[in-house]
Amino acid sequence: MILDDFLVRAALAGVGVALAAAPLGCFVVWRRMAFFGDATAHAAILGVALSLVLSTSIFAGVLVVSLLMALIVSLLNGKGYAMDTLLGVMAHSALAFGLVAVSFVSGIRIDLMAYLFGDILAVGKVDLAIIWGGAALVVALMGWRWSRLLTSTLNTDLAHASGIDPRREQLILTLSLAVVVAVALKVVGVLLIAALLLIPAAAARPFSRTPEAMALLAAAIGTASTLGGLQAAYWFDTPTGPTIVSLAATLFALSSLAAHLRLKASRALASAGGRH
């Protein structure tokens, strides 16, 4: 069986996460929700600790805690706290409580680094099914709500006039984000999930004329980063999760440079045309 090869399973897991993270990452960039993604990811460690204490599925524990985090932040938004302050308090509190709770778990050998930075090479067939199931759910949800999410992102007044509830669309986004955090835990770990959401979308932005094009290009960049990072980690014997994110960051730098050079060239052409 081809899935018996751990590198094939790792590649499929990485591609699944990249495809789920791409459209969601675009909305994270458009809505400036970067810190929210980080906060939800940090809460995942608390989910890991609770799963170990209760002897339940790690995925289930992380998903439940991430969903609770998303719901609490959505409910408290606009209740007198600045959003960045609220997210900062909750993110670091959840991470701290999670790390403390893990230290109390006795009789279980815990590789904390695998949860913090991912362990994509240890992905099994069950993990693969969970990752692709979660990715399919997120992609389907984004596709179903795409126009409503776009409208509420661009203009809340226009959304209200169109009969769209922006708070409901915000909740759908946050719940989708929780699912992506849960499925990405094994691939890049809690400290790098936000990077995999943000960087491909940010790299795609300068070259996208439409929101749909940006989502597709972000998916391509995320997939290339995952497969290229996996291969580079295999060649150079480096940590796989950080290598994937490092390659994504390199592609973002190249994208930014190319966009700057293109803008400079267009200005030079406009200036030359003006002189004639």
JSON list of N, CA and C in Angstrom, two decimals, residues 5-71:
[
{"chain": "A", "resi": 5, "resn": "ASP", "atom": "N", "xyz": [4.00, 4.13, 3.30]},
{"chain": "A", "resi": 5, "resn": "ASP", "atom": "CA", "xyz": [5.21, 4.95, 3.27]},
{"chain": "A", "resi": 5, "resn": "ASP", "atom": "C", "xyz": [4.96, 6.21, 4.11]},
{"chain": "A", "resi": 6, "resn": "PHE", "atom": "N", "xyz": [5.78, 6.41, 5.15]},
{"chain": "A", "resi": 6, "resn": "PHE", "atom": "CA", "xyz": [5.54, 7.54, 6.06]},
{"chain": "A", "resi": 6, "resn": "PHE", "atom": "C", "xyz": [5.71, 8.88, 5.35]},
{"chain": "A", "resi": 7, "resn": "LEU", "atom": "N", "xyz": [6.57, 8.96, 4.34]},
{"chain": "A", "resi": 7, "resn": "LEU", "atom": "CA", "xyz": [6.76, 10.22, 3.62]},
{"chain": "A", "resi": 7, "resn": "LEU", "atom": "C", "xyz": [5.53, 10.55, 2.77]},
{"chain": "A", "resi": 8, "resn": "VAL", "atom": "N", "xyz": [4.90, 9.54, 2.20]},
{"chain": "A", "resi": 8, "resn": "VAL", "atom": "CA", "xyz": [3.67, 9.76, 1.43]},
{"chain": "A", "resi": 8, "resn": "VAL", "atom": "C", "xyz": [2.56, 10.26, 2.35]},
{"chain": "A", "resi": 9, "resn": "ARG", "atom": "N", "xyz": [2.43, 9.63, 3.52]},
{"chain": "A", "resi": 9, "resn": "ARG", "atom": "CA", "xyz": [1.42, 10.08, 4.48]},
{"chain": "A", "resi": 9, "resn": "ARG", "atom": "C", "xyz": [1.69, 11.50, 4.93]},
{"chain": "A", "resi": 10, "resn": "ALA", "atom": "N", "xyz": [2.96, 11.82, 5.17]},
{"chain": "A", "resi": 10, "resn": "ALA", "atom": "CA", "xyz": [3.33, 13.18, 5.60]},
{"chain": "A", "resi": 10, "resn": "ALA", "atom": "C", "xyz": [2.98, 14.20, 4.51]},
{"chain": "A", "resi": 11, "resn": "ALA", "atom": "N", "xyz": [3.28, 13.85, 3.26]},
{"chain": "A", "resi": 11, "resn": "ALA", "atom": "CA", "xyz": [2.99, 14.77, 2.15]},
{"chain": "A", "resi": 11, "resn": "ALA", "atom": "C", "xyz": [1.49, 15.00, 2.01]},
{"chain": "A", "resi": 12, "resn": "LEU", "atom": "N", "xyz": [0.71, 13.92, 2.09]},
{"chain": "A", "resi": 12, "resn": "LEU", "atom": "CA", "xyz": [-0.75, 14.05, 1.98]},
{"chain": "A", "resi": 12, "resn": "LEU", "atom": "C", "xyz": [-1.33, 14.86, 3.13]},
{"chain": "A", "resi": 13, "resn": "ALA", "atom": "N", "xyz": [-0.78, 14.66, 4.34]},
{"chain": "A", "resi": 13, "resn": "ALA", "atom": "CA", "xyz": [-1.24, 15.43, 5.50]},
{"chain": "A", "resi": 13, "resn": "ALA", "atom": "C", "xyz": [-0.96, 16.91, 5.31]},
{"chain": "A", "resi": 14, "resn": "GLY", "atom": "N", "xyz": [0.24, 17.23, 4.85]},
{"chain": "A", "resi": 14, "resn": "GLY", "atom": "CA", "xyz": [0.63, 18.63, 4.64]},
{"chain": "A", "resi": 14, "resn": "GLY", "atom": "C", "xyz": [-0.22, 19.30, 3.58]},
{"chain": "A", "resi": 15, "resn": "VAL", "atom": "N", "xyz": [-0.51, 18.58, 2.49]},
{"chain": "A", "resi": 15, "resn": "VAL", "atom": "CA", "xyz": [-1.34, 19.15, 1.42]},
{"chain": "A", "resi": 15, "resn": "VAL", "atom": "C", "xyz": [-2.77, 19.38, 1.93]},
{"chain": "A", "resi": 16, "resn": "GLY", "atom": "N", "xyz": [-3.28, 18.44, 2.72]},
{"chain": "A", "resi": 16, "resn": "GLY", "atom": "CA", "xyz": [-4.62, 18.60, 3.28]},
{"chain": "A", "resi": 16, "resn": "GLY", "atom": "C", "xyz": [-4.74, 19.85, 4.14]},
{"chain": "A", "resi": 17, "resn": "VAL", "atom": "N", "xyz": [-3.75, 20.07, 4.99]},
{"chain": "A", "resi": 17, "resn": "VAL", "atom": "CA", "xyz": [-3.76, 21.25, 5.85]},
{"chain": "A", "resi": 17, "resn": "VAL", "atom": "C", "xyz": [-3.61, 22.52, 5.02]},
{"chain": "A", "resi": 18, "resn": "ALA", "atom": "N", "xyz": [-2.74, 22.49, 4.01]},
{"chain": "A", "resi": 18, "resn": "ALA", "atom": "CA", "xyz": [-2.52, 23.67, 3.16]},
{"chain": "A", "resi": 18, "resn": "ALA", "atom": "C", "xyz": [-3.80, 24.07, 2.43]},
{"chain": "A", "resi": 19, "resn": "LEU", "atom": "N", "xyz": [-4.54, 23.08, 1.93]},
{"chain": "A", "resi": 19, "resn": "LEU", "atom": "CA", "xyz": [-5.78, 23.37, 1.20]},
{"chain": "A", "resi": 19, "resn": "LEU", "atom": "C", "xyz": [-6.85, 23.94, 2.12]},
{"chain": "A", "resi": 20, "resn": "ALA", "atom": "N", "xyz": [-6.89, 23.47, 3.36]},
{"chain": "A", "resi": 20, "resn": "ALA", "atom": "CA", "xyz": [-7.87, 23.99, 4.32]},
{"chain": "A", "resi": 20, "resn": "ALA", "atom": "C", "xyz": [-7.49, 25.39, 4.79]},
{"chain": "A", "resi": 21, "resn": "ALA", "atom": "N", "xyz": [-6.19, 25.61, 4.98]},
{"chain": "A", "resi": 21, "resn": "ALA", "atom": "CA", "xyz": [-5.72, 26.88, 5.53]},
{"chain": "A", "resi": 21, "resn": "ALA", "atom": "C", "xyz": [-5.79, 28.02, 4.52]},
{"chain": "A", "resi": 22, "resn": "ALA", "atom": "N", "xyz": [-5.72, 27.70, 3.21]},
{"chain": "A", "resi": 22, "resn": "ALA", "atom": "CA", "xyz": [-5.62, 28.75, 2.19]},
{"chain": "A", "resi": 22, "resn": "ALA", "atom": "C", "xyz": [-6.81, 29.71, 2.16]},
{"chain": "A", "resi": 23, "resn": "PRO", "atom": "N", "xyz": [-8.05, 29.23, 1.96]},
{"chain": "A", "resi": 23, "resn": "PRO", "atom": "CA", "xyz": [-9.17, 30.19, 1.92]},
{"chain": "A", "resi": 23, "resn": "PRO", "atom": "C", "xyz": [-9.39, 30.88, 3.26]},
{"chain": "A", "resi": 24, "resn": "LEU", "atom": "N", "xyz": [-9.19, 30.13, 4.33]},
{"chain": "A", "resi": 24, "resn": "LEU", "atom": "CA", "xyz": [-9.36, 30.71, 5.66]},
{"chain": "A", "resi": 24, "resn": "LEU", "atom": "C", "xyz": [-8.29, 31.76, 5.93]},
{"chain": "A", "resi": 25, "resn": "GLY", "atom": "N", "xyz": [-7.07, 31.48, 5.49]},
{"chain": "A", "resi": 25, "resn": "GLY", "atom": "CA", "xyz": [-5.96, 32.42, 5.67]},
{"chain": "A", "resi": 25, "resn": "GLY", "atom": "C", "xyz": [-6.22, 33.74, 4.96]},
{"chain": "A", "resi": 26, "resn": "CYS", "atom": "N", "xyz": [-6.90, 33.66, 3.82]},
{"chain": "A", "resi": 26, "resn": "CYS", "atom": "CA", "xyz": [-7.24, 34.90, 3.09]},
{"chain": "A", "resi": 26, "resn": "CYS", "atom": "C", "xyz": [-8.14, 35.79, 3.94]},
{"chain": "A", "resi": 27, "resn": "PHE", "atom": "N", "xyz": [-9.14, 35.20, 4.57]},
{"chain": "A", "resi": 27, "resn": "PHE", "atom": "CA", "xyz": [-10.04, 35.98, 5.43]},
{"chain": "A", "resi": 27, "resn": "PHE", "atom": "C", "xyz": [-9.31, 36.49, 6.68]},
{"chain": "A", "resi": 28, "resn": "VAL", "atom": "N", "xyz": [-8.37, 35.70, 7.17]},
{"chain": "A", "resi": 28, "resn": "VAL", "atom": "CA", "xyz": [-7.56, 36.15, 8.32]},
{"chain": "A", "resi": 28, "resn": "VAL", "atom": "C", "xyz": [-6.77, 37.40, 7.93]},
{"chain": "A", "resi": 29, "resn": "VAL", "atom": "N", "xyz": [-6.22, 37.42, 6.72]},
{"chain": "A", "resi": 29, "resn": "VAL", "atom": "CA", "xyz": [-5.47, 38.58, 6.24]},
{"chain": "A", "resi": 29, "resn": "VAL", "atom": "C", "xyz": [-6.40, 39.76, 5.99]},
{"chain": "A", "resi": 30, "resn": "TRP", "atom": "N", "xyz": [-7.51, 39.52, 5.31]},
{"chain": "A", "resi": 30, "resn": "TRP", "atom": "CA", "xyz": [-8.44, 40.62, 4.98]},
{"chain": "A", "resi": 30, "resn": "TRP", "atom": "C", "xyz": [-9.04, 41.24, 6.24]},
{"chain": "A", "resi": 31, "resn": "ARG", "atom": "N", "xyz": [-9.36, 40.41, 7.21]},
{"chain": "A", "resi": 31, "resn": "ARG", "atom": "CA", "xyz": [-10.01, 40.91, 8.43]},
{"chain": "A", "resi": 31, "resn": "ARG", "atom": "C", "xyz": [-9.01, 41.30, 9.52]},
{"chain": "A", "resi": 32, "resn": "ARG", "atom": "N", "xyz": [-7.73, 41.12, 9.24]},
{"chain": "A", "resi": 32, "resn": "ARG", "atom": "CA", "xyz": [-6.67, 41.41, 10.21]},
{"chain": "A", "resi": 32, "resn": "ARG", "atom": "C", "xyz": [-6.89, 40.63, 11.51]},
{"chain": "A", "resi": 33, "resn": "MET", "atom": "N", "xyz": [-7.09, 39.33, 11.33]},
{"chain": "A", "resi": 33, "resn": "MET", "atom": "CA", "xyz": [-7.37, 38.44, 12.46]},
{"chain": "A", "resi": 33, "resn": "MET", "atom": "C", "xyz": [-6.15, 37.60, 12.85]},
{"chain": "A", "resi": 34, "resn": "ALA", "atom": "N", "xyz": [-4.95, 38.07, 12.50]},
{"chain": "A", "resi": 34, "resn": "ALA", "atom": "CA", "xyz": [-3.75, 37.26, 12.73]},
{"chain": "A", "resi": 34, "resn": "ALA", "atom": "C", "xyz": [-3.62, 36.85, 14.20]},
{"chain": "A", "resi": 35, "resn": "PHE", "atom": "N", "xyz": [-3.87, 37.78, 15.09]},
{"chain": "A", "resi": 35, "resn": "PHE", "atom": "CA", "xyz": [-3.70, 37.48, 16.51]},
{"chain": "A", "resi": 35, "resn": "PHE", "atom": "C", "xyz": [-4.77, 36.49, 16.99]},
{"chain": "A", "resi": 36, "resn": "PHE", "atom": "N", "xyz": [-5.93, 36.52, 16.35]},
{"chain": "A", "resi": 36, "resn": "PHE", "atom": "CA", "xyz": [-6.98, 35.57, 16.72]},
{"chain": "A", "resi": 36, "resn": "PHE", "atom": "C", "xyz": [-6.55, 34.14, 16.39]},
{"chain": "A", "resi": 37, "resn": "GLY", "atom": "N", "xyz": [-5.95, 33.97, 15.21]},
{"chain": "A", "resi": 37, "resn": "GLY", "atom": "CA", "xyz": [-5.44, 32.65, 14.83]},
{"chain": "A", "resi": 37, "resn": "GLY", "atom": "C", "xyz": [-4.38, 32.17, 15.80]},
{"chain": "A", "resi": 38, "resn": "ASP", "atom": "N", "xyz": [-3.52, 33.06, 16.20]},
{"chain": "A", "resi": 38, "resn": "ASP", "atom": "CA", "xyz": [-2.47, 32.73, 17.16]},
{"chain": "A", "resi": 38, "resn": "ASP", "atom": "C", "xyz": [-3.06, 32.32, 18.51]},
{"chain": "A", "resi": 39, "resn": "ALA", "atom": "N", "xyz": [-4.07, 33.06, 18.96]},
{"chain": "A", "resi": 39, "resn": "ALA", "atom": "CA", "xyz": [-4.69, 32.77, 20.24]},
{"chain": "A", "resi": 39, "resn": "ALA", "atom": "C", "xyz": [-5.37, 31.40, 20.24]},
{"chain": "A", "resi": 40, "resn": "THR", "atom": "N", "xyz": [-6.08, 31.09, 19.17]},
{"chain": "A", "resi": 40, "resn": "THR", "atom": "CA", "xyz": [-6.76, 29.80, 19.05]},
{"chain": "A", "resi": 40, "resn": "THR", "atom": "C", "xyz": [-5.75, 28.66, 19.04]},
{"chain": "A", "resi": 41, "resn": "ALA", "atom": "N", "xyz": [-4.63, 28.88, 18.34]},
{"chain": "A", "resi": 41, "resn": "ALA", "atom": "CA", "xyz": [-3.59, 27.85, 18.28]},
{"chain": "A", "resi": 41, "resn": "ALA", "atom": "C", "xyz": [-2.96, 27.62, 19.65]},
{"chain": "A", "resi": 42, "resn": "HIS", "atom": "N", "xyz": [-2.71, 28.69, 20.39]},
{"chain": "A", "resi": 42, "resn": "HIS", "atom": "CA", "xyz": [-2.12, 28.56, 21.72]},
{"chain": "A", "resi": 42, "resn": "HIS", "atom": "C", "xyz": [-3.03, 27.76, 22.66]},
{"chain": "A", "resi": 43, "resn": "ALA", "atom": "N", "xyz": [-4.33, 27.93, 22.48]},
{"chain": "A", "resi": 43, "resn": "ALA", "atom": "CA", "xyz": [-5.28, 27.22, 23.34]},
{"chain": "A", "resi": 43, "resn": "ALA", "atom": "C", "xyz": [-5.24, 25.71, 23.10]},
{"chain": "A", "resi": 44, "resn": "ALA", "atom": "N", "xyz": [-4.68, 25.30, 21.95]},
{"chain": "A", "resi": 44, "resn": "ALA", "atom": "CA", "xyz": [-4.64, 23.88, 21.61]},
{"chain": "A", "resi": 44, "resn": "ALA", "atom": "C", "xyz": [-3.84, 23.07, 22.63]},
{"chain": "A", "resi": 45, "resn": "ILE", "atom": "N", "xyz": [-2.82, 23.66, 23.23]},
{"chain": "A", "resi": 45, "resn": "ILE", "atom": "CA", "xyz": [-2.01, 22.93, 24.22]},
{"chain": "A", "resi": 45, "resn": "ILE", "atom": "C", "xyz": [-2.87, 22.55, 25.43]},
{"chain": "A", "resi": 46, "resn": "LEU", "atom": "N", "xyz": [-3.78, 23.43, 25.82]},
{"chain": "A", "resi": 46, "resn": "LEU", "atom": "CA", "xyz": [-4.70, 23.11, 26.91]},
{"chain": "A", "resi": 46, "resn": "LEU", "atom": "C", "xyz": [-5.58, 21.92, 26.51]},
{"chain": "A", "resi": 47, "resn": "GLY", "atom": "N", "xyz": [-5.99, 21.89, 25.25]},
{"chain": "A", "resi": 47, "resn": "GLY", "atom": "CA", "xyz": [-6.76, 20.76, 24.75]},
{"chain": "A", "resi": 47, "resn": "GLY", "atom": "C", "xyz": [-5.98, 19.46, 24.79]},
{"chain": "A", "resi": 48, "resn": "VAL", "atom": "N", "xyz": [-4.70, 19.52, 24.46]},
{"chain": "A", "resi": 48, "resn": "VAL", "atom": "CA", "xyz": [-3.82, 18.33, 24.54]},
{"chain": "A", "resi": 48, "resn": "VAL", "atom": "C", "xyz": [-3.76, 17.83, 25.97]},
{"chain": "A", "resi": 49, "resn": "ALA", "atom": "N", "xyz": [-3.55, 18.75, 26.92]},
{"chain": "A", "resi": 49, "resn": "ALA", "atom": "CA", "xyz": [-3.44, 18.37, 28.33]},
{"chain": "A", "resi": 49, "resn": "ALA", "atom": "C", "xyz": [-4.72, 17.72, 28.84]},
{"chain": "A", "resi": 50, "resn": "LEU", "atom": "N", "xyz": [-5.87, 18.31, 28.52]},
{"chain": "A", "resi": 50, "resn": "LEU", "atom": "CA", "xyz": [-7.14, 17.76, 28.96]},
{"chain": "A", "resi": 50, "resn": "LEU", "atom": "C", "xyz": [-7.40, 16.38, 28.35]},
{"chain": "A", "resi": 51, "resn": "SER", "atom": "N", "xyz": [-7.00, 16.20, 27.09]},
{"chain": "A", "resi": 51, "resn": "SER", "atom": "CA", "xyz": [-7.16, 14.91, 26.43]},
{"chain": "A", "resi": 51, "resn": "SER", "atom": "C", "xyz": [-6.35, 13.83, 27.13]},
{"chain": "A", "resi": 52, "resn": "LEU", "atom": "N", "xyz": [-5.12, 14.17, 27.54]},
{"chain": "A", "resi": 52, "resn": "LEU", "atom": "CA", "xyz": [-4.27, 13.20, 28.22]},
{"chain": "A", "resi": 52, "resn": "LEU", "atom": "C", "xyz": [-4.82, 12.87, 29.61]},
{"chain": "A", "resi": 53, "resn": "VAL", "atom": "N", "xyz": [-5.32, 13.89, 30.31]},
{"chain": "A", "resi": 53, "resn": "VAL", "atom": "CA", "xyz": [-5.88, 13.66, 31.64]},
{"chain": "A", "resi": 53, "resn": "VAL", "atom": "C", "xyz": [-7.12, 12.78, 31.57]},
{"chain": "A", "resi": 54, "resn": "LEU", "atom": "N", "xyz": [-7.97, 13.05, 30.57]},
{"chain": "A", "resi": 54, "resn": "LEU", "atom": "CA", "xyz": [-9.24, 12.33, 30.45]},
{"chain": "A", "resi": 54, "resn": "LEU", "atom": "C", "xyz": [-9.14, 11.07, 29.59]},
{"chain": "A", "resi": 55, "resn": "SER", "atom": "N", "xyz": [-7.92, 10.82, 29.05]},
{"chain": "A", "resi": 55, "resn": "SER", "atom": "CA", "xyz": [-7.68, 9.64, 28.20]},
{"chain": "A", "resi": 55, "resn": "SER", "atom": "C", "xyz": [-8.62, 9.61, 26.99]},
{"chain": "A", "resi": 56, "resn": "THR", "atom": "N", "xyz": [-8.77, 10.75, 26.35]},
{"chain": "A", "resi": 56, "resn": "THR", "atom": "CA", "xyz": [-9.61, 10.84, 25.15]},
{"chain": "A", "resi": 56, "resn": "THR", "atom": "C", "xyz": [-8.73, 11.18, 23.95]},
{"chain": "A", "resi": 57, "resn": "SER", "atom": "N", "xyz": [-9.34, 11.26, 22.79]},
{"chain": "A", "resi": 57, "resn": "SER", "atom": "CA", "xyz": [-8.62, 11.59, 21.55]},
{"chain": "A", "resi": 57, "resn": "SER", "atom": "C", "xyz": [-8.01, 12.99, 21.64]},
{"chain": "A", "resi": 58, "resn": "ILE", "atom": "N", "xyz": [-6.74, 13.09, 21.24]},
{"chain": "A", "resi": 58, "resn": "ILE", "atom": "CA", "xyz": [-6.07, 14.40, 21.22]},
{"chain": "A", "resi": 58, "resn": "ILE", "atom": "C", "xyz": [-6.81, 15.35, 20.29]},
{"chain": "A", "resi": 59, "resn": "PHE", "atom": "N", "xyz": [-7.19, 14.85, 19.12]},
{"chain": "A", "resi": 59, "resn": "PHE", "atom": "CA", "xyz": [-7.90, 15.69, 18.15]},
{"chain": "A", "resi": 59, "resn": "PHE", "atom": "C", "xyz": [-9.19, 16.24, 18.75]},
{"chain": "A", "resi": 60, "resn": "ALA", "atom": "N", "xyz": [-9.96, 15.37, 19.44]},
{"chain": "A", "resi": 60, "resn": "ALA", "atom": "CA", "xyz": [-11.23, 15.80, 20.03]},
{"chain": "A", "resi": 60, "resn": "ALA", "atom": "C", "xyz": [-11.00, 16.86, 21.10]},
{"chain": "A", "resi": 61, "resn": "GLY", "atom": "N", "xyz": [-9.99, 16.66, 21.95]},
{"chain": "A", "resi": 61, "resn": "GLY", "atom": "CA", "xyz": [-9.70, 17.63, 23.01]},
{"chain": "A", "resi": 61, "resn": "GLY", "atom": "C", "xyz": [-9.29, 18.98, 22.45]},
{"chain": "A", "resi": 62, "resn": "VAL", "atom": "N", "xyz": [-8.41, 18.95, 21.45]},
{"chain": "A", "resi": 62, "resn": "VAL", "atom": "CA", "xyz": [-7.95, 20.20, 20.84]},
{"chain": "A", "resi": 62, "resn": "VAL", "atom": "C", "xyz": [-9.11, 20.91, 20.14]},
{"chain": "A", "resi": 63, "resn": "LEU", "atom": "N", "xyz": [-9.94, 20.15, 19.44]},
{"chain": "A", "resi": 63, "resn": "LEU", "atom": "CA", "xyz": [-11.07, 20.75, 18.73]},
{"chain": "A", "resi": 63, "resn": "LEU", "atom": "C", "xyz": [-12.04, 21.41, 19.70]},
{"chain": "A", "resi": 64, "resn": "VAL", "atom": "N", "xyz": [-12.37, 20.72, 20.79]},
{"chain": "A", "resi": 64, "resn": "VAL", "atom": "CA", "xyz": [-13.32, 21.27, 21.77]},
{"chain": "A", "resi": 64, "resn": "VAL", "atom": "C", "xyz": [-12.78, 22.55, 22.40]},
{"chain": "A", "resi": 65, "resn": "VAL", "atom": "N", "xyz": [-11.50, 22.54, 22.83]},
{"chain": "A", "resi": 65, "resn": "VAL", "atom": "CA", "xyz": [-10.92, 23.73, 23.47]},
{"chain": "A", "resi": 65, "resn": "VAL", "atom": "C", "xyz": [-10.80, 24.87, 22.47]},
{"chain": "A", "resi": 66, "resn": "SER", "atom": "N", "xyz": [-10.41, 24.56, 21.23]},
{"chain": "A", "resi": 66, "resn": "SER", "atom": "CA", "xyz": [-10.29, 25.61, 20.20]},
{"chain": "A", "resi": 66, "resn": "SER", "atom": "C", "xyz": [-11.66, 26.22, 19.89]},
{"chain": "A", "resi": 67, "resn": "LEU", "atom": "N", "xyz": [-12.69, 25.37, 19.83]},
{"chain": "A", "resi": 67, "resn": "LEU", "atom": "CA", "xyz": [-14.05, 25.87, 19.59]},
{"chain": "A", "resi": 67, "resn": "LEU", "atom": "C", "xyz": [-14.51, 26.75, 20.75]},
{"chain": "A", "resi": 68, "resn": "LEU", "atom": "N", "xyz": [-14.23, 26.32, 21.98]},
{"chain": "A", "resi": 68, "resn": "LEU", "atom": "CA", "xyz": [-14.60, 27.12, 23.15]},
{"chain": "A", "resi": 68, "resn": "LEU", "atom": "C", "xyz": [-13.88, 28.47, 23.13]},
{"chain": "A", "resi": 69, "resn": "MET", "atom": "N", "xyz": [-12.61, 28.44, 22.78]},
{"chain": "A", "resi": 69, "resn": "MET", "atom": "CA", "xyz": [-11.83, 29.68, 22.69]},
{"chain": "A", "resi": 69, "resn": "MET", "atom": "C", "xyz": [-12.45, 30.62, 21.66]},
{"chain": "A", "resi": 70, "resn": "ALA", "atom": "N", "xyz": [-12.80, 30.07, 20.51]},
{"chain": "A", "resi": 70, "resn": "ALA", "atom": "CA", "xyz": [-13.39, 30.88, 19.45]},
{"chain": "A", "resi": 70, "resn": "ALA", "atom": "C", "xyz": [-14.72, 31.48, 19.89]},
{"chain": "A", "resi": 71, "resn": "LEU", "atom": "N", "xyz": [-15.54, 30.67, 20.55]},
{"chain": "A", "resi": 71, "resn": "LEU", "atom": "CA", "xyz": [-16.85, 31.13, 20.99]},
{"chain": "A", "resi": 71, "resn": "LEU", "atom": "C", "xyz": [-16.74, 32.20, 22.08]}
]
